[in-house]
CSV table of C-alpha atoms in Angstrom, one decimal:
chain,number,residue,atom,x,y,z
F,1,UNK,CA,3.1,54.4,-78.8
F,2,UNK,CA,-0.3,54.2,-80.5
F,3,UNK,CA,-2.8,56.8,-79.5
F,4,UNK,CA,-6.2,56.3,-80.7
F,5,UNK,CA,-8.0,58.8,-82.6
F,6,UNK,CA,-10.9,60.7,-81.0
F,7,UNK,CA,-13.5,58.8,-83.1
F,8,UNK,CA,-11.7,55.5,-82.2
F,9,UNK,CA,-11.7,56.4,-78.4
F,10,UNK,CA,-15.6,57.0,-78.0
F,11,UNK,CA,-16.5,53.2,-78.1
F,12,UNK,CA,-13.7,52.5,-75.7
F,13,UNK,CA,-15.1,55.2,-73.3
F,14,UNK,CA,-18.6,53.8,-73.6
F,15,UNK,CA,-17.5,50.2,-72.7
F,16,UNK,CA,-15.4,51.6,-69.8
F,17,UNK,CA,-18.4,53.7,-68.6
F,18,UNK,CA,-20.7,50.7,-68.9
F,19,UNK,CA,-18.4,48.5,-67.1
F,20,UNK,CA,-18.1,50.9,-64.2
F,21,UNK,CA,-21.8,51.2,-63.9
F,22,UNK,CA,-22.3,47.6,-63.7
F,23,UNK,CA,-19.5,47.0,-61.1
F,24,UNK,CA,-20.9,49.8,-58.9
F,25,UNK,CA,-24.5,48.6,-59.3
F,26,UNK,CA,-23.5,44.9,-58.3
F,27,UNK,CA,-21.8,46.2,-55.0
F,28,UNK,CA,-24.8,48.5,-54.3
F,29,UNK,CA,-27.2,45.6,-54.6
F,30,UNK,CA,-25.3,43.2,-52.5
F,31,UNK,CA,-24.6,45.7,-49.7
F,32,UNK,CA,-27.3,45.0,-46.7
F,33,UNK,CA,-29.9,47.8,-46.4
F,34,UNK,CA,-29.1,50.0,-43.4
F,35,UNK,CA,-31.8,51.7,-41.2
F,36,UNK,CA,-30.8,55.4,-41.6
F,37,UNK,CA,-34.2,56.5,-40.8
F,38,UNK,CA,-35.2,54.0,-38.3
F,39,UNK,CA,-32.3,53.7,-35.9
F,40,UNK,CA,-28.9,55.3,-34.7
F,41,UNK,CA,-25.5,54.3,-35.9
F,42,UNK,CA,-25.2,50.6,-35.3
F,43,UNK,CA,-23.0,49.1,-32.4
F,44,UNK,CA,-20.1,46.7,-33.2
F,45,UNK,CA,-21.9,43.4,-33.8
F,46,UNK,CA,-21.7,40.4,-31.4
F,47,UNK,CA,-18.8,38.1,-32.0
F,48,UNK,CA,-21.0,35.1,-32.4
F,49,UNK,CA,-23.2,36.6,-34.9
F,50,UNK,CA,-23.4,34.2,-37.9
F,51,UNK,CA,-23.1,36.3,-41.1
F,52,UNK,CA,-22.5,34.4,-44.3
F,53,UNK,CA,-23.3,31.8,-45.7
F,54,UNK,CA,-26.4,31.2,-43.5
F,55,UNK,CA,-26.2,27.8,-42.0
F,56,UNK,CA,-28.3,25.2,-43.5
F,57,UNK,CA,-28.8,27.3,-46.8
F,58,UNK,CA,-26.6,26.2,-49.6
F,59,UNK,CA,-24.6,28.5,-51.8
F,60,UNK,CA,-27.0,27.6,-54.6
F,61,UNK,CA,-30.1,29.0,-52.8
F,62,UNK,CA,-32.4,28.6,-55.8
F,63,UNK,CA,-33.4,25.2,-54.1
F,64,UNK,CA,-33.7,25.3,-50.4
F,65,UNK,CA,-32.9,22.1,-48.4
F,66,UNK,CA,-35.5,19.5,-47.7
F,67,UNK,CA,-37.4,20.1,-44.5
F,68,UNK,CA,-36.6,17.6,-41.7
F,69,UNK,CA,-38.1,17.1,-38.3
F,70,UNK,CA,-36.6,19.3,-35.6
F,71,UNK,CA,-37.0,19.8,-31.9
F,72,UNK,CA,-38.4,23.3,-32.1
F,73,UNK,CA,-41.7,21.9,-33.2
F,74,UNK,CA,-41.8,18.7,-31.2
F,75,UNK,CA,-45.3,18.1,-29.9
F,76,UNK,CA,-46.0,17.2,-26.3
F,77,UNK,CA,-44.0,19.8,-24.6
F,78,UNK,CA,-45.1,21.4,-21.3
F,79,UNK,CA,-45.3,25.2,-21.8
F,80,UNK,CA,-44.5,27.4,-18.8
F,81,UNK,CA,-47.0,29.9,-17.5
F,82,UNK,CA,-46.3,33.5,-18.6
F,83,UNK,CA,-46.1,36.0,-15.5
F,84,UNK,CA,-45.5,39.6,-15.9
F,85,UNK,CA,-43.9,40.2,-12.5
F,86,UNK,CA,-41.1,37.6,-13.4
F,87,UNK,CA,-40.0,39.8,-16.3
F,88,UNK,CA,-38.3,42.2,-14.0
F,89,UNK,CA,-36.2,39.4,-12.4
F,90,UNK,CA,-35.2,38.2,-16.0
F,91,UNK,CA,-34.2,41.6,-16.8
F,92,UNK,CA,-32.0,41.8,-13.8
F,93,UNK,CA,-30.5,38.5,-14.6
F,94,UNK,CA,-29.7,39.4,-18.2
F,95,UNK,CA,-28.5,42.9,-17.4
F,96,UNK,CA,-26.4,42.0,-14.5
F,97,UNK,CA,-23.1,43.8,-14.6
F,98,UNK,CA,-24.3,46.2,-17.5
F,99,UNK,CA,-25.6,49.0,-15.2
F,100,UNK,CA,-27.8,50.0,-12.3
F,101,UNK,CA,-31.1,48.3,-12.2
F,102,UNK,CA,-32.7,50.2,-9.3
F,103,UNK,CA,-35.7,52.4,-10.7
F,104,UNK,CA,-34.7,55.1,-8.3
F,105,UNK,CA,-31.3,55.3,-9.9
F,106,UNK,CA,-32.7,57.1,-13.0
F,107,UNK,CA,-30.6,60.1,-14.1
F,108,UNK,CA,-31.4,63.3,-12.3
F,109,UNK,CA,-31.1,65.1,-15.7
F,110,UNK,CA,-33.8,63.3,-17.6
F,111,UNK,CA,-33.6,65.3,-20.8
F,112,UNK,CA,-29.9,64.2,-21.1
F,113,UNK,CA,-30.9,60.6,-20.0
F,114,UNK,CA,-33.4,60.0,-22.8
F,115,UNK,CA,-31.0,61.8,-25.4
F,116,UNK,CA,-28.3,59.5,-24.3
F,117,UNK,CA,-30.6,56.6,-25.0
F,118,UNK,CA,-31.2,57.8,-28.5
F,119,UNK,CA,-27.5,58.5,-29.2
F,120,UNK,CA,-26.1,55.3,-27.9
F,121,UNK,CA,-28.8,52.6,-29.0
F,122,UNK,CA,-30.2,51.7,-32.1
F,123,UNK,CA,-33.7,52.7,-31.1
F,124,UNK,CA,-36.5,54.4,-33.4
F,125,UNK,CA,-37.0,57.8,-31.7
F,126,UNK,CA,-40.8,57.4,-32.8
F,127,UNK,CA,-41.1,54.4,-30.7
F,128,UNK,CA,-40.6,56.6,-27.4
F,129,UNK,CA,-44.1,57.8,-26.9
F,130,UNK,CA,-44.8,60.2,-23.9
F,131,UNK,CA,-47.8,62.2,-22.5
F,132,UNK,CA,-46.9,65.0,-20.1
F,133,UNK,CA,-50.4,65.2,-18.9
F,134,UNK,CA,-50.9,61.6,-18.2
F,135,UNK,CA,-47.2,61.3,-17.3
F,136,UNK,CA,-46.3,58.0,-19.0
F,137,UNK,CA,-43.6,56.8,-21.4
F,138,UNK,CA,-44.5,53.9,-23.9
F,139,UNK,CA,-41.7,52.1,-25.7
F,140,UNK,CA,-43.4,50.7,-28.8
F,141,UNK,CA,-42.1,47.6,-30.6
F,142,UNK,CA,-43.3,46.7,-34.2
F,143,UNK,CA,-45.4,43.6,-34.4
F,144,UNK,CA,-46.2,43.7,-30.7
F,145,UNK,CA,-49.5,45.6,-31.1
F,146,UNK,CA,-47.8,49.0,-31.3
F,147,UNK,CA,-49.8,50.3,-34.1
F,148,UNK,CA,-53.1,49.7,-32.2
F,149,UNK,CA,-51.9,51.0,-28.9
F,150,UNK,CA,-50.6,54.3,-30.7
F,151,UNK,CA,-54.1,54.6,-32.4
F,152,UNK,CA,-55.8,54.2,-29.2
F,153,UNK,CA,-53.6,56.8,-27.4
F,154,UNK,CA,-54.0,59.3,-30.4
F,155,UNK,CA,-57.8,59.0,-30.2
F,156,UNK,CA,-57.7,59.3,-26.4
F,157,UNK,CA,-55.6,62.5,-26.6
F,158,UNK,CA,-57.0,64.2,-29.4
F,159,UNK,CA,-60.5,62.8,-29.9
F,160,UNK,CA,-60.0,62.1,-33.5
F,161,UNK,CA,-58.4,59.5,-35.9
F,162,UNK,CA,-55.5,60.1,-38.2
F,163,UNK,CA,-54.5,58.2,-41.3
F,164,UNK,CA,-50.8,58.8,-40.8
F,165,UNK,CA,-50.7,57.7,-37.1
F,166,UNK,CA,-47.1,56.7,-37.0
F,167,UNK,CA,-46.1,60.2,-38.5
F,168,UNK,CA,-48.5,62.3,-36.5
F,169,UNK,CA,-47.7,60.3,-33.1
F,170,UNK,CA,-44.0,61.0,-34.0
F,171,UNK,CA,-44.5,64.7,-34.3
F,172,UNK,CA,-46.6,65.4,-31.5
F,173,UNK,CA,-45.8,62.8,-28.8
F,174,UNK,CA,-42.3,61.3,-29.3
F,175,UNK,CA,-39.1,61.8,-27.3
F,176,UNK,CA,-36.8,63.2,-30.1
F,177,UNK,CA,-33.5,65.0,-29.9
F,178,UNK,CA,-33.8,68.7,-29.8
F,179,UNK,CA,-37.4,68.7,-28.4
F,180,UNK,CA,-37.9,70.6,-25.2
F,181,UNK,CA,-38.8,67.6,-22.9
F,182,UNK,CA,-40.4,67.8,-19.5
F,183,UNK,CA,-37.9,68.1,-16.7
F,184,UNK,CA,-39.5,65.4,-14.7
F,185,UNK,CA,-39.5,62.5,-17.2
F,186,UNK,CA,-37.6,60.2,-14.7
F,187,UNK,CA,-40.9,60.1,-12.7
F,188,UNK,CA,-43.1,59.0,-15.6
F,189,UNK,CA,-44.7,55.5,-15.6
F,190,UNK,CA,-42.5,53.7,-18.2
F,191,UNK,CA,-43.8,50.5,-19.8
F,192,UNK,CA,-43.5,48.3,-22.8
F,193,UNK,CA,-44.9,44.9,-24.2
F,194,UNK,CA,-43.1,41.7,-25.1
F,195,UNK,CA,-44.1,38.9,-27.6
F,196,UNK,CA,-43.1,35.4,-28.2
F,197,UNK,CA,-40.1,35.8,-30.8
F,198,UNK,CA,-41.4,32.9,-33.0
F,199,UNK,CA,-44.9,34.5,-33.2
F,200,UNK,CA,-43.5,38.0,-33.7
F,201,UNK,CA,-41.1,37.0,-36.6
F,202,UNK,CA,-43.8,35.1,-38.3
F,203,UNK,CA,-46.1,38.1,-38.2
F,204,UNK,CA,-43.3,40.4,-39.6
F,205,UNK,CA,-42.8,37.8,-42.4
F,206,UNK,CA,-46.6,37.6,-43.2
F,207,UNK,CA,-47.0,41.4,-43.1
F,208,UNK,CA,-43.8,42.7,-44.8
F,209,UNK,CA,-42.9,39.9,-47.3
F,210,UNK,CA,-45.7,37.5,-48.0
F,211,UNK,CA,-48.2,40.4,-48.5
F,212,UNK,CA,-45.9,42.3,-50.8
F,213,UNK,CA,-45.3,45.1,-51.4
F,214,UNK,CA,-45.0,46.2,-47.9
F,215,UNK,CA,-42.1,48.4,-48.7
F,216,UNK,CA,-42.8,50.7,-51.6
F,217,UNK,CA,-39.1,50.6,-53.0
F,218,UNK,CA,-38.7,46.8,-52.3
F,219,UNK,CA,-35.5,47.5,-50.5
F,220,UNK,CA,-35.5,44.5,-48.1
F,221,UNK,CA,-37.3,42.2,-50.8
F,222,UNK,CA,-34.6,43.1,-53.3
F,223,UNK,CA,-31.8,42.2,-51.0
F,224,UNK,CA,-33.4,39.0,-50.1
F,225,UNK,CA,-33.9,37.9,-53.6
F,226,UNK,CA,-30.5,38.7,-54.6
F,227,UNK,CA,-28.7,37.3,-51.9
F,228,UNK,CA,-30.8,34.4,-50.6
F,229,UNK,CA,-32.8,33.2,-53.6
F,230,UNK,CA,-29.8,34.1,-55.8
F,231,UNK,CA,-31.6,35.7,-58.7
F,232,UNK,CA,-29.2,37.6,-61.1
F,233,UNK,CA,-28.4,41.3,-60.3
F,234,UNK,CA,-30.0,42.3,-63.7
F,235,UNK,CA,-33.4,40.9,-62.4
F,236,UNK,CA,-33.1,42.9,-59.1
F,237,UNK,CA,-32.8,46.3,-60.4
F,238,UNK,CA,-36.2,47.1,-61.4
F,239,UNK,CA,-39.5,47.1,-59.5
F,240,UNK,CA,-41.4,45.3,-62.5
F,241,UNK,CA,-38.9,42.5,-62.6
F,242,UNK,CA,-39.2,42.0,-58.8
F,243,UNK,CA,-43.0,41.9,-59.1
F,244,UNK,CA,-42.6,39.2,-61.9
F,245,UNK,CA,-40.2,37.2,-59.7
F,246,UNK,CA,-42.6,37.4,-56.8
F,247,UNK,CA,-45.7,36.4,-58.8
F,248,UNK,CA,-43.7,33.4,-60.1
F,249,UNK,CA,-42.9,32.4,-56.5
F,250,UNK,CA,-43.5,34.3,-53.2
F,251,UNK,CA,-40.8,34.6,-50.6
F,252,UNK,CA,-40.9,31.7,-48.3
F,253,UNK,CA,-40.7,31.7,-44.7
F,254,UNK,CA,-37.5,29.7,-44.9
F,255,UNK,CA,-36.0,32.3,-47.2
F,256,UNK,CA,-36.9,35.0,-44.6
F,257,UNK,CA,-35.3,33.1,-41.7
F,258,UNK,CA,-32.2,32.6,-43.8
F,259,UNK,CA,-32.1,36.2,-44.5
F,260,UNK,CA,-32.3,37.1,-40.8
F,261,UNK,CA,-29.6,34.8,-39.7
F,262,UNK,CA,-27.4,35.7,-42.8
F,263,UNK,CA,-26.7,39.2,-41.7
F,264,UNK,CA,-26.1,41.1,-38.5
F,265,UNK,CA,-29.2,42.3,-36.9
F,266,UNK,CA,-28.1,46.0,-37.3
F,267,UNK,CA,-28.8,45.8,-40.9
F,268,UNK,CA,-32.3,44.8,-40.6
F,269,UNK,CA,-35.6,46.6,-40.2
F,270,UNK,CA,-37.0,47.2,-36.9
F,271,UNK,CA,-40.0,44.8,-37.6
F,272,UNK,CA,-37.7,41.8,-37.3
F,273,UNK,CA,-35.0,43.1,-35.1
F,274,UNK,CA,-34.7,41.6,-31.6
F,275,UNK,CA,-37.1,43.0,-28.9
F,276,UNK,CA,-34.2,43.6,-26.5
F,277,UNK,CA,-32.3,45.7,-28.9
F,278,UNK,CA,-35.4,47.9,-29.5
F,279,UNK,CA,-36.3,48.3,-25.9
F,280,UNK,CA,-32.8,48.3,-24.4
F,281,UNK,CA,-34.1,47.0,-21.0
F,282,UNK,CA,-30.6,47.2,-19.6
F,283,UNK,CA,-30.5,51.0,-20.1
F,284,UNK,CA,-34.2,52.1,-19.8
F,285,UNK,CA,-35.7,51.4,-16.3
F,286,UNK,CA,-39.2,49.9,-16.7
F,287,UNK,CA,-42.0,50.2,-14.4
F,288,UNK,CA,-44.0,47.5,-16.3
F,289,UNK,CA,-43.4,44.9,-18.9
F,290,UNK,CA,-46.4,43.0,-20.0
F,291,UNK,CA,-47.0,39.9,-22.2
F,292,UNK,CA,-48.5,40.4,-25.6
F,293,UNK,CA,-50.3,37.0,-25.2
F,294,UNK,CA,-52.2,38.4,-22.0
F,295,UNK,CA,-53.2,41.8,-23.6
F,296,UNK,CA,-56.3,41.8,-21.4
F,297,UNK,CA,-54.1,41.7,-18.3
F,298,UNK,CA,-51.6,44.4,-19.9
F,299,UNK,CA,-54.6,46.6,-20.7
F,300,UNK,CA,-56.0,46.5,-17.0
F,301,UNK,CA,-52.4,47.1,-15.6
F,302,UNK,CA,-51.9,50.4,-17.5
F,303,UNK,CA,-55.3,51.7,-18.6
F,304,UNK,CA,-55.7,54.0,-15.5
F,305,UNK,CA,-52.2,55.4,-16.0
F,306,UNK,CA,-52.5,56.0,-19.8
F,307,UNK,CA,-56.0,56.8,-20.9
F,308,UNK,CA,-58.2,59.8,-20.0
F,309,UNK,CA,-61.5,58.2,-20.9
F,310,UNK,CA,-62.7,56.1,-18.0
F,311,UNK,CA,-64.7,53.9,-20.2
F,312,UNK,CA,-61.8,53.2,-22.8
F,313,UNK,CA,-62.0,49.6,-24.3
F,314,UNK,CA,-59.3,47.4,-25.6
F,315,UNK,CA,-59.2,47.5,-29.3
F,316,UNK,CA,-60.4,44.1,-30.7
F,317,UNK,CA,-57.4,44.0,-33.0
F,318,UNK,CA,-55.2,43.3,-30.0
F,319,UNK,CA,-57.2,40.2,-29.3
F,320,UNK,CA,-56.6,38.5,-32.6
F,321,UNK,CA,-53.5,36.6,-33.4
F,322,UNK,CA,-52.2,34.6,-36.4
F,323,UNK,CA,-53.4,31.0,-36.4
F,324,UNK,CA,-51.2,28.7,-34.4
F,325,UNK,CA,-51.3,25.8,-36.9
F,326,UNK,CA,-50.2,28.2,-39.8
F,327,UNK,CA,-47.2,29.3,-37.7
F,328,UNK,CA,-46.1,25.8,-36.8
F,329,UNK,CA,-46.5,24.6,-40.5
F,330,UNK,CA,-44.1,27.5,-41.4
F,331,UNK,CA,-41.5,26.7,-38.8
F,332,UNK,CA,-41.7,22.9,-39.8
F,333,UNK,CA,-40.3,23.9,-43.2
F,334,UNK,CA,-37.2,25.5,-41.7
F,335,UNK,CA,-34.0,23.4,-41.2
F,336,UNK,CA,-33.0,22.8,-37.5
F,337,UNK,CA,-29.6,24.5,-38.0
F,338,UNK,CA,-31.2,27.6,-39.4
F,339,UNK,CA,-33.5,27.6,-36.2
F,340,UNK,CA,-30.6,27.1,-33.9
F,341,UNK,CA,-29.0,30.4,-35.1
F,342,UNK,CA,-32.3,32.2,-35.1
F,343,UNK,CA,-32.8,31.0,-31.4
F,344,UNK,CA,-29.5,32.4,-30.5
F,345,UNK,CA,-30.1,35.7,-32.1
F,346,UNK,CA,-33.2,36.1,-30.1
F,347,UNK,CA,-32.3,34.1,-27.1
F,348,UNK,CA,-32.5,37.3,-24.7
F,349,UNK,CA,-36.0,37.8,-25.7
F,350,UNK,CA,-37.0,34.2,-24.9
F,351,UNK,CA,-35.3,34.4,-21.6
F,352,UNK,CA,-36.6,37.9,-20.6
F,353,UNK,CA,-40.1,36.9,-21.6
F,354,UNK,CA,-40.0,33.5,-20.0
F,355,UNK,CA,-40.8,31.9,-23.3
F,356,UNK,CA,-40.3,28.2,-24.1
F,357,UNK,CA,-38.1,27.5,-27.1
F,358,UNK,CA,-40.6,25.2,-28.7
F,359,UNK,CA,-42.9,26.8,-31.2
F,360,UNK,CA,-45.9,24.8,-29.9
F,361,UNK,CA,-45.8,27.4,-26.9
F,362,UNK,CA,-46.6,30.4,-28.9
C-alpha cells in the first residue's frame, strides 16, 4: 500500500482542513439564529407552522414574485372599534381549556409563580418590570412603545435619565430568576399593551432591517440574505460584504415577511415574535390590557397606579406612528399566500386585540 511521505501529505492535510472549514461554515450560516439571550429554551413548534420553502417565494429568491392584488389591502372595509374591556373576553376565549382565568386564582407562592413563567415560556426576563413601592408589574413588548414606557418609568422612579435604559431597567427593576422578589407580587396591578400586528411588524422591519445596521453583528440580516435573497455563503461571512450587498439593494419588506414565515417563530427575535408568545396571556393573569392605538386612554387608565409624579405627561413619542400609506404600500407588494401564512402566525394577536385582518384598519 502506498504511504505518502510527510512532505507529500502536507498539501493533502491543508486541503482536508479547508474543506472541513467550508462545510462547518455553511451549516453555521444556514442554521436559524437562536435567542439565547432573549428568551428561554423554545417550546415544540406548532404543527401548522410553515417552515421551508416560504409559500409564494420561489427557490430562486433573487427575484421575488410580481406583486398582485390581495384581500388584505382591499379598500372600503369597515373597521371595528377597539375596546379595551373586550380584550379580557377574547383572552378567555383563546385560552379556554389552557388554565384558570380567574385573577383570584394566582399562585399563593408568587415567587415560584413568576419563576415558573420565566422557566416555561419564551419570555424575556427584562420585559417583566415591577415596582414594589407602586405595586405594579408591566410586561413590555418590543415595538409597542416599550422603550418609551420604560424611560418614563425610569425617570419617575430615579428622577434622572439613562443612556442604557433597557440594561439599567433590567438590573434594577425586572423580575429575574434568583432575585429576592416581594412575596405579594400576586397582588400587584399587572398590565401590558397590544398593537395591531400589521403595524407592529412593519415597525420592526423599518427599525431593524431597513435602517441597517440595527444589530451590530448582522446576525438576522446575514441569515435573511443567505436563505431568502440567496446570496452565496462566501458573501455572507464578512460584515464588509454584507454592507456592500445592502448598499446595492436594501432588504425589502417582502423579503422580511418571507423570512418570518419561513422559519418557526422560536428562532426569531422578540421584535417580530407574536405578541401572545411574549406576554403569555394564558399563563399571566392581567388586570389591564390596553390598545397601543389608543395610548391616551391607556395612559389615563394606568397613570395613577404606575407613576409617582402627579403631573406626569404622556411622552409625545407614544403619539407618533408610521405613516399609514407607507405601511399599505409595503403590504401591497407582498403576495397573498405569504400574507395568508403571516396572518395565521399572528392570528391569536388579531383575535385578542379585536383587530380586523385588513391592513386598512391599522
